[in-house]
mmCIF file of C-alpha atoms in Angstrom:
data_model
loop_
_atom_site.group_PDB
_atom_site.id
_atom_site.type_symbol
_atom_site.label_atom_id
_atom_site.label_comp_id
_atom_site.label_asym_id
_atom_site.label_seq_id
_atom_site.Cartn_x
_atom_site.Cartn_y
_atom_site.Cartn_z
ATOM 1 C CA UNK A 1122 129.214 52.505 104.029
ATOM 2 C CA UNK A 1123 132.230 52.310 106.352
ATOM 3 C CA UNK A 1124 134.438 55.328 106.616
ATOM 4 C CA UNK A 1125 138.205 55.551 106.865
ATOM 5 C CA UNK A 1126 140.560 56.558 109.665
ATOM 6 C CA UNK A 1127 143.962 58.176 109.135
ATOM 7 C CA UNK A 1128 146.136 58.973 112.151
ATOM 8 C CA UNK A 1129 149.272 61.038 111.618
ATOM 9 C CA UNK A 1130 152.135 61.874 113.957
ATOM 10 C CA UNK A 1131 154.643 64.704 113.450
ATOM 11 C CA UNK A 1132 157.599 66.241 115.279
ATOM 12 C CA UNK A 1133 159.428 62.943 115.729
ATOM 13 C CA UNK A 1134 163.032 63.388 116.908
ATOM 14 C CA UNK A 1135 165.355 61.997 119.572
ATOM 15 C CA UNK A 1136 163.679 63.999 122.353
ATOM 16 C CA UNK A 1137 160.162 62.830 121.465
ATOM 17 C CA UNK A 1138 160.854 59.353 120.111
ATOM 18 C CA UNK A 1139 159.878 57.533 123.320
ATOM 19 C CA UNK A 1140 156.535 59.360 123.357
ATOM 20 C CA UNK A 1141 156.023 58.484 119.697
ATOM 21 C CA UNK A 1142 156.928 54.836 120.293
ATOM 22 C CA UNK A 1143 154.488 54.544 123.197
ATOM 23 C CA UNK A 1144 151.688 56.039 121.088
ATOM 24 C CA UNK A 1145 152.598 53.733 118.193
ATOM 25 C CA UNK A 1146 152.226 50.739 120.505
ATOM 26 C CA UNK A 1147 148.752 51.986 121.459
ATOM 27 C CA UNK A 1148 147.863 52.174 117.758
ATOM 28 C CA UNK A 1149 149.322 48.725 117.086
ATOM 29 C CA UNK A 1150 147.053 47.315 119.766
ATOM 30 C CA UNK A 1151 144.080 48.793 117.921
ATOM 31 C CA UNK A 1152 145.206 47.643 114.473
ATOM 32 C CA UNK A 1153 145.753 51.246 113.345
ATOM 33 C CA UNK A 1154 148.689 52.071 111.114
ATOM 34 C CA UNK A 1155 150.266 55.500 111.442
ATOM 35 C CA UNK A 1156 151.265 58.099 108.901
ATOM 36 C CA UNK A 1157 154.596 59.445 110.168
ATOM 37 C CA UNK A 1158 155.243 63.038 109.084
ATOM 38 C CA UNK A 1159 158.997 63.551 108.789
ATOM 39 C CA UNK A 1160 161.048 66.700 108.155
ATOM 40 C CA UNK A 1161 164.803 66.482 107.426
ATOM 41 C CA UNK A 1162 165.435 69.549 109.589
ATOM 42 C CA UNK A 1163 163.693 71.047 112.598
ATOM 43 C CA UNK A 1164 164.386 74.012 114.867
ATOM 44 C CA UNK A 1165 167.280 73.978 117.362
ATOM 45 C CA UNK A 1166 169.580 72.791 114.538
ATOM 46 C CA UNK A 1167 168.021 69.316 114.445
ATOM 47 C CA UNK A 1168 169.156 67.188 111.492
ATOM 48 C CA UNK A 1169 167.575 63.830 110.717
ATOM 49 C CA UNK A 1170 170.798 62.600 109.101
ATOM 50 C CA UNK A 1171 172.547 62.896 112.481
ATOM 51 C CA UNK A 1172 169.768 61.131 114.408
ATOM 52 C CA UNK A 1173 170.405 57.474 113.678
ATOM 53 C CA UNK A 1174 168.094 56.279 116.449
ATOM 54 C CA UNK A 1175 165.094 58.061 114.957
ATOM 55 C CA UNK A 1176 166.035 56.942 111.446
ATOM 56 C CA UNK A 1177 166.122 53.335 112.603
ATOM 57 C CA UNK A 1178 162.802 53.631 114.422
ATOM 58 C CA UNK A 1179 161.128 55.194 111.382
ATOM 59 C CA UNK A 1180 162.473 52.505 109.045
ATOM 60 C CA UNK A 1181 161.214 49.768 111.362
ATOM 61 C CA UNK A 1182 157.790 51.395 111.571
ATOM 62 C CA UNK A 1183 157.690 51.718 107.778
ATOM 63 C CA UNK A 1184 158.596 48.037 107.376
ATOM 64 C CA UNK A 1185 155.734 47.205 109.723
ATOM 65 C CA UNK A 1186 153.164 49.043 107.612
ATOM 66 C CA UNK A 1187 153.268 52.694 108.658
ATOM 67 C CA UNK A 1188 153.396 55.349 105.932
ATOM 68 C CA UNK A 1189 156.245 57.872 105.749
ATOM 69 C CA UNK A 1190 155.178 61.354 104.626
ATOM 70 C CA UNK A 1191 157.562 64.222 103.870
ATOM 71 C CA UNK A 1192 156.658 67.152 106.120
ATOM 72 C CA UNK A 1193 158.606 70.051 104.683
ATOM 73 C CA UNK A 1194 162.339 70.647 104.491
ATOM 74 C CA UNK A 1195 163.280 72.699 107.568
ATOM 75 C CA UNK A 1196 159.827 74.031 108.606
ATOM 76 C CA UNK A 1197 161.187 77.568 108.792
ATOM 77 C CA UNK A 1198 158.731 80.378 108.078
ATOM 78 C CA UNK A 1199 159.387 81.667 104.552
ATOM 79 C CA UNK A 1200 157.376 84.823 105.250
ATOM 80 C CA UNK A 1201 156.580 86.432 108.579
ATOM 81 C CA UNK A 1202 154.272 84.138 110.556
ATOM 82 C CA UNK A 1203 153.644 81.892 107.531
ATOM 83 C CA UNK A 1204 154.359 78.170 107.481
ATOM 84 C CA UNK A 1205 157.217 76.958 105.258
ATOM 85 C CA UNK A 1206 155.228 76.085 102.110
ATOM 86 C CA UNK A 1207 152.214 78.360 102.668
ATOM 87 C CA UNK A 1208 153.361 81.198 100.417
ATOM 88 C CA UNK A 1209 156.187 79.815 98.258
ATOM 89 C CA UNK A 1210 156.393 80.390 94.494
ATOM 90 C CA UNK A 1211 156.787 77.247 92.377
ATOM 91 C CA UNK A 1212 160.557 77.517 91.778
ATOM 92 C CA UNK A 1213 161.456 77.951 95.457
ATOM 93 C CA UNK A 1214 159.050 75.202 96.500
ATOM 94 C CA UNK A 1215 160.683 72.847 93.986
ATOM 95 C CA UNK A 1216 164.166 73.595 95.357
ATOM 96 C CA UNK A 1217 163.069 72.812 98.907
ATOM 97 C CA UNK A 1218 161.271 69.643 97.843
ATOM 98 C CA UNK A 1219 164.311 68.371 95.938
ATOM 99 C CA UNK A 1220 166.626 69.117 98.868
ATOM 100 C CA UNK A 1221 164.305 67.300 101.276
ATOM 101 C CA UNK A 1222 163.896 64.381 98.888
ATOM 102 C CA UNK A 1223 167.679 63.884 98.728
ATOM 103 C CA UNK A 1224 167.888 63.644 102.517
ATOM 104 C CA UNK A 1225 164.980 61.222 102.682
ATOM 105 C CA UNK A 1226 166.623 59.016 100.058
ATOM 106 C CA UNK A 1227 169.932 59.127 101.920
ATOM 107 C CA UNK A 1228 168.246 57.945 105.126
ATOM 108 C CA UNK A 1229 166.237 55.187 103.427
ATOM 109 C CA UNK A 1230 162.936 56.999 104.047
ATOM 110 C CA UNK A 1231 162.075 58.309 100.589
ATOM 111 C CA UNK A 1232 158.364 58.819 100.016
ATOM 112 C CA UNK A 1233 156.024 60.085 97.297
ATOM 113 C CA UNK A 1234 153.566 61.558 99.820
ATOM 114 C CA UNK A 1235 153.782 65.119 101.144
ATOM 115 C CA UNK A 1236 152.071 67.093 103.898
ATOM 116 C CA UNK A 1237 153.167 70.697 104.266
ATOM 117 C CA UNK A 1238 153.909 72.120 107.706
ATOM 118 C CA UNK A 1239 150.597 73.212 109.243
ATOM 119 C CA UNK A 1240 149.000 71.467 106.232
ATOM 120 C CA UNK A 1241 149.263 74.674 104.152
ATOM 121 C CA UNK A 1242 150.602 74.457 100.590
ATOM 122 C CA UNK A 1243 150.613 77.438 98.227
ATOM 123 C CA UNK A 1244 149.517 77.170 94.573
ATOM 124 C CA UNK A 1245 153.230 77.275 93.705
ATOM 125 C CA UNK A 1246 153.955 74.362 96.005
ATOM 126 C CA UNK A 1247 151.014 72.428 94.576
ATOM 127 C CA UNK A 1248 152.430 72.943 91.059
ATOM 128 C CA UNK A 1249 155.956 71.936 92.148
ATOM 129 C CA UNK A 1250 154.985 68.668 93.816
ATOM 130 C CA UNK A 1251 154.287 66.545 90.684
ATOM 131 C CA UNK A 1252 157.286 68.123 88.933
ATOM 132 C CA UNK A 1253 159.527 66.820 91.711
ATOM 133 C CA UNK A 1254 158.041 63.321 91.750
ATOM 134 C CA UNK A 1255 155.410 63.568 94.466
ATOM 135 C CA UNK A 1256 152.077 61.867 93.869
ATOM 136 C CA UNK A 1257 150.006 62.611 96.952
ATOM 137 C CA UNK A 1258 149.399 65.787 98.933
ATOM 138 C CA UNK A 1259 147.697 65.686 102.311
ATOM 139 C CA UNK A 1260 146.305 69.193 102.678
ATOM 140 C CA UNK A 1261 144.284 70.905 105.382
ATOM 141 C CA UNK A 1262 140.940 70.249 103.718
ATOM 142 C CA UNK A 1263 141.572 67.247 101.482
ATOM 143 C CA UNK A 1264 143.824 64.510 100.134
ATOM 144 C CA UNK A 1265 145.037 65.232 96.604
ATOM 145 C CA UNK A 1266 146.012 62.543 94.091
ATOM 146 C CA UNK A 1267 148.458 64.626 92.038
ATOM 147 C CA UNK A 1268 148.649 62.197 89.121
ATOM 148 C CA UNK A 1269 144.898 61.723 88.676
ATOM 149 C CA UNK A 1270 144.011 65.292 89.625
ATOM 150 C CA UNK A 1271 141.400 64.161 92.149
ATOM 151 C CA UNK A 1272 140.705 65.254 95.724
ATOM 152 C CA UNK A 1273 139.062 63.472 98.650
ATOM 153 C CA UNK A 1274 137.483 66.236 100.723
ATOM 154 C CA UNK A 1275 138.158 65.761 104.439
ATOM 155 C CA UNK A 1276 139.580 68.224 106.937
ATOM 156 C CA UNK A 1277 142.267 67.499 109.476
ATOM 157 C CA UNK A 1278 141.386 67.412 113.179
ATOM 158 C CA UNK A 1279 144.592 67.900 115.094
ATOM 159 C CA UNK A 1280 146.417 68.904 118.256
ATOM 160 C CA UNK A 1281 149.632 70.903 118.027
ATOM 161 C CA UNK A 1282 151.457 71.938 114.822
ATOM 162 C CA UNK A 1283 149.105 74.872 114.253
ATOM 163 C CA UNK A 1284 146.096 73.356 116.014
ATOM 164 C CA UNK A 1285 144.890 74.263 119.478
ATOM 165 C CA UNK A 1286 145.363 71.997 122.495
ATOM 166 C CA UNK A 1287 142.933 73.449 125.049
ATOM 167 C CA UNK A 1288 140.415 71.108 126.715
ATOM 168 C CA UNK A 1289 137.467 72.536 124.772
ATOM 169 C CA UNK A 1290 139.232 71.840 121.472
ATOM 170 C CA UNK A 1291 140.155 68.315 122.540
ATOM 171 C CA UNK A 1292 136.481 67.648 123.294
ATOM 172 C CA UNK A 1293 135.461 69.115 119.945
ATOM 173 C CA UNK A 1294 138.027 66.929 118.175
ATOM 174 C CA UNK A 1295 136.579 63.756 119.685
ATOM 175 C CA UNK A 1296 133.014 64.770 118.830
ATOM 176 C CA UNK A 1297 134.006 65.761 115.293
ATOM 177 C CA UNK A 1298 135.757 62.459 114.696
ATOM 178 C CA UNK A 1299 132.702 60.566 115.917
ATOM 179 C CA UNK A 1300 130.323 62.507 113.665
ATOM 180 C CA UNK A 1301 132.501 61.974 110.595
ATOM 181 C CA UNK A 1302 132.946 58.257 111.256
ATOM 182 C CA UNK A 1303 129.217 57.801 111.861
ATOM 183 C CA UNK A 1304 128.497 59.358 108.440
ATOM 184 C CA UNK A 1305 131.015 57.041 106.766
ATOM 185 C CA UNK A 1306 133.470 59.847 106.011
ATOM 186 C CA UNK A 1307 137.259 60.090 106.210
ATOM 187 C CA UNK A 1308 138.459 60.838 109.740
ATOM 188 C CA UNK A 1309 141.857 62.546 109.647
ATOM 189 C CA UNK A 1310 143.480 62.854 113.073
ATOM 190 C CA UNK A 1311 146.858 64.477 113.681
ATOM 191 C CA UNK A 1312 149.038 65.108 116.715
ATOM 192 C CA UNK A 1313 152.579 66.331 117.260
ATOM 193 C CA UNK A 1314 154.815 64.039 119.288
ATOM 194 C CA UNK A 1315 155.445 66.837 121.801
ATOM 195 C CA UNK A 1316 151.710 66.966 122.628
ATOM 196 C CA UNK A 1317 151.787 63.262 123.504
ATOM 197 C CA UNK A 1318 153.573 64.293 126.679
ATOM 198 C CA UNK A 1319 150.367 66.011 127.840
ATOM 199 C CA UNK A 1320 147.666 63.733 129.208
ATOM 200 C CA UNK A 1321 144.710 65.732 127.849
ATOM 201 C CA UNK A 1322 145.696 65.875 124.153
ATOM 202 C CA UNK A 1323 146.988 62.299 124.189
ATOM 203 C CA UNK A 1324 143.776 60.963 125.696
ATOM 204 C CA UNK A 1325 141.703 63.004 123.242
ATOM 205 C CA UNK A 1326 143.472 61.356 120.308
ATOM 206 C CA UNK A 1327 143.001 57.913 121.794
ATOM 207 C CA UNK A 1328 139.311 58.622 122.434
ATOM 208 C CA UNK A 1329 138.851 59.937 118.886
ATOM 209 C CA UNK A 1330 140.508 56.835 117.451
ATOM 210 C CA UNK A 1331 138.393 54.518 119.602
ATOM 211 C CA UNK A 1332 135.166 56.318 118.720
ATOM 212 C CA UNK A 1333 136.003 56.219 115.009
ATOM 213 C CA UNK A 1334 136.723 52.500 115.183
ATOM 214 C CA UNK A 1335 133.489 51.973 117.136
ATOM 215 C CA UNK A 1336 131.585 53.530 114.234
ATOM 216 C CA UNK A 1337 133.282 51.199 111.749
ATOM 217 C CA UNK A 1338 135.997 53.432 110.283
ATOM 218 C CA UNK A 1339 138.702 51.384 108.563
ATOM 219 C CA UNK A 1340 142.316 52.324 109.376
ATOM 220 C CA UNK A 1341 144.474 53.418 106.456
ATOM 221 C CA UNK A 1342 147.330 55.833 105.756
ATOM 222 C CA UNK A 1343 148.472 58.552 103.390
ATOM 223 C CA UNK A 1344 149.408 56.310 100.474
ATOM 224 C CA UNK A 1345 149.226 56.706 96.726
ATOM 225 C CA UNK A 1346 147.969 53.798 94.625
ATOM 226 C CA UNK A 1347 149.380 53.335 91.135
ATOM 227 C CA UNK A 1348 146.990 53.113 88.206
ATOM 228 C CA UNK A 1349 146.066 49.602 87.157
ATOM 229 C CA UNK A 1350 147.665 47.913 90.130
ATOM 230 C CA UNK A 1351 147.079 47.173 93.759
ATOM 231 C CA UNK A 1352 150.472 48.528 94.749
ATOM 232 C CA UNK A 1353 150.663 51.566 96.950
ATOM 233 C CA UNK A 1354 153.489 54.062 97.358
ATOM 234 C CA UNK A 1355 153.881 55.702 100.758
#
């Protein structure tokens, strides 16, 4: 049985957009759609609503088949050394999700899929997601269908955004992707746009994608499929 391949890209902003666009062209040449992880706010006072160039690029990628995935609200640590949604109670998680959702709607990038910063969502965040209209959670160890209550078990192999970027890890990532694809599993690869500026991590992702495709993995994205229909909601 053929496996699946999901490639996600985070940290997209004006300063990294050219790197992201170059990587996207590489994926287009391989027939691989991307899942673009987008946060309304990032450090250094970045605001998506003020970055019309990135908004436009994301909308064009979405129209071409890429999935848009909400990736937190401002990615600020809510507890010391903890990722934004890693330790939130349900009420606070819901407030952040609603605030982020409003920005995404304003920019024409609204989505029903969510991946928490560093892929870590607390039980409170997990409870808040369906309450605030989200239907899919991409977590560190699996992909959750929040309406059906099902989980596809598959861990993320990534570079940056909480993952290592040393040469030994890049080699392990490629080997891990190959093993999973050979078994017919779900290969989940992730990289931050900043890491695309480094030749080692970028080449590791490309090698992992190529090896997964070689073993027959079928490209897909983080999308939720409605019951009783073939339609998918990114």
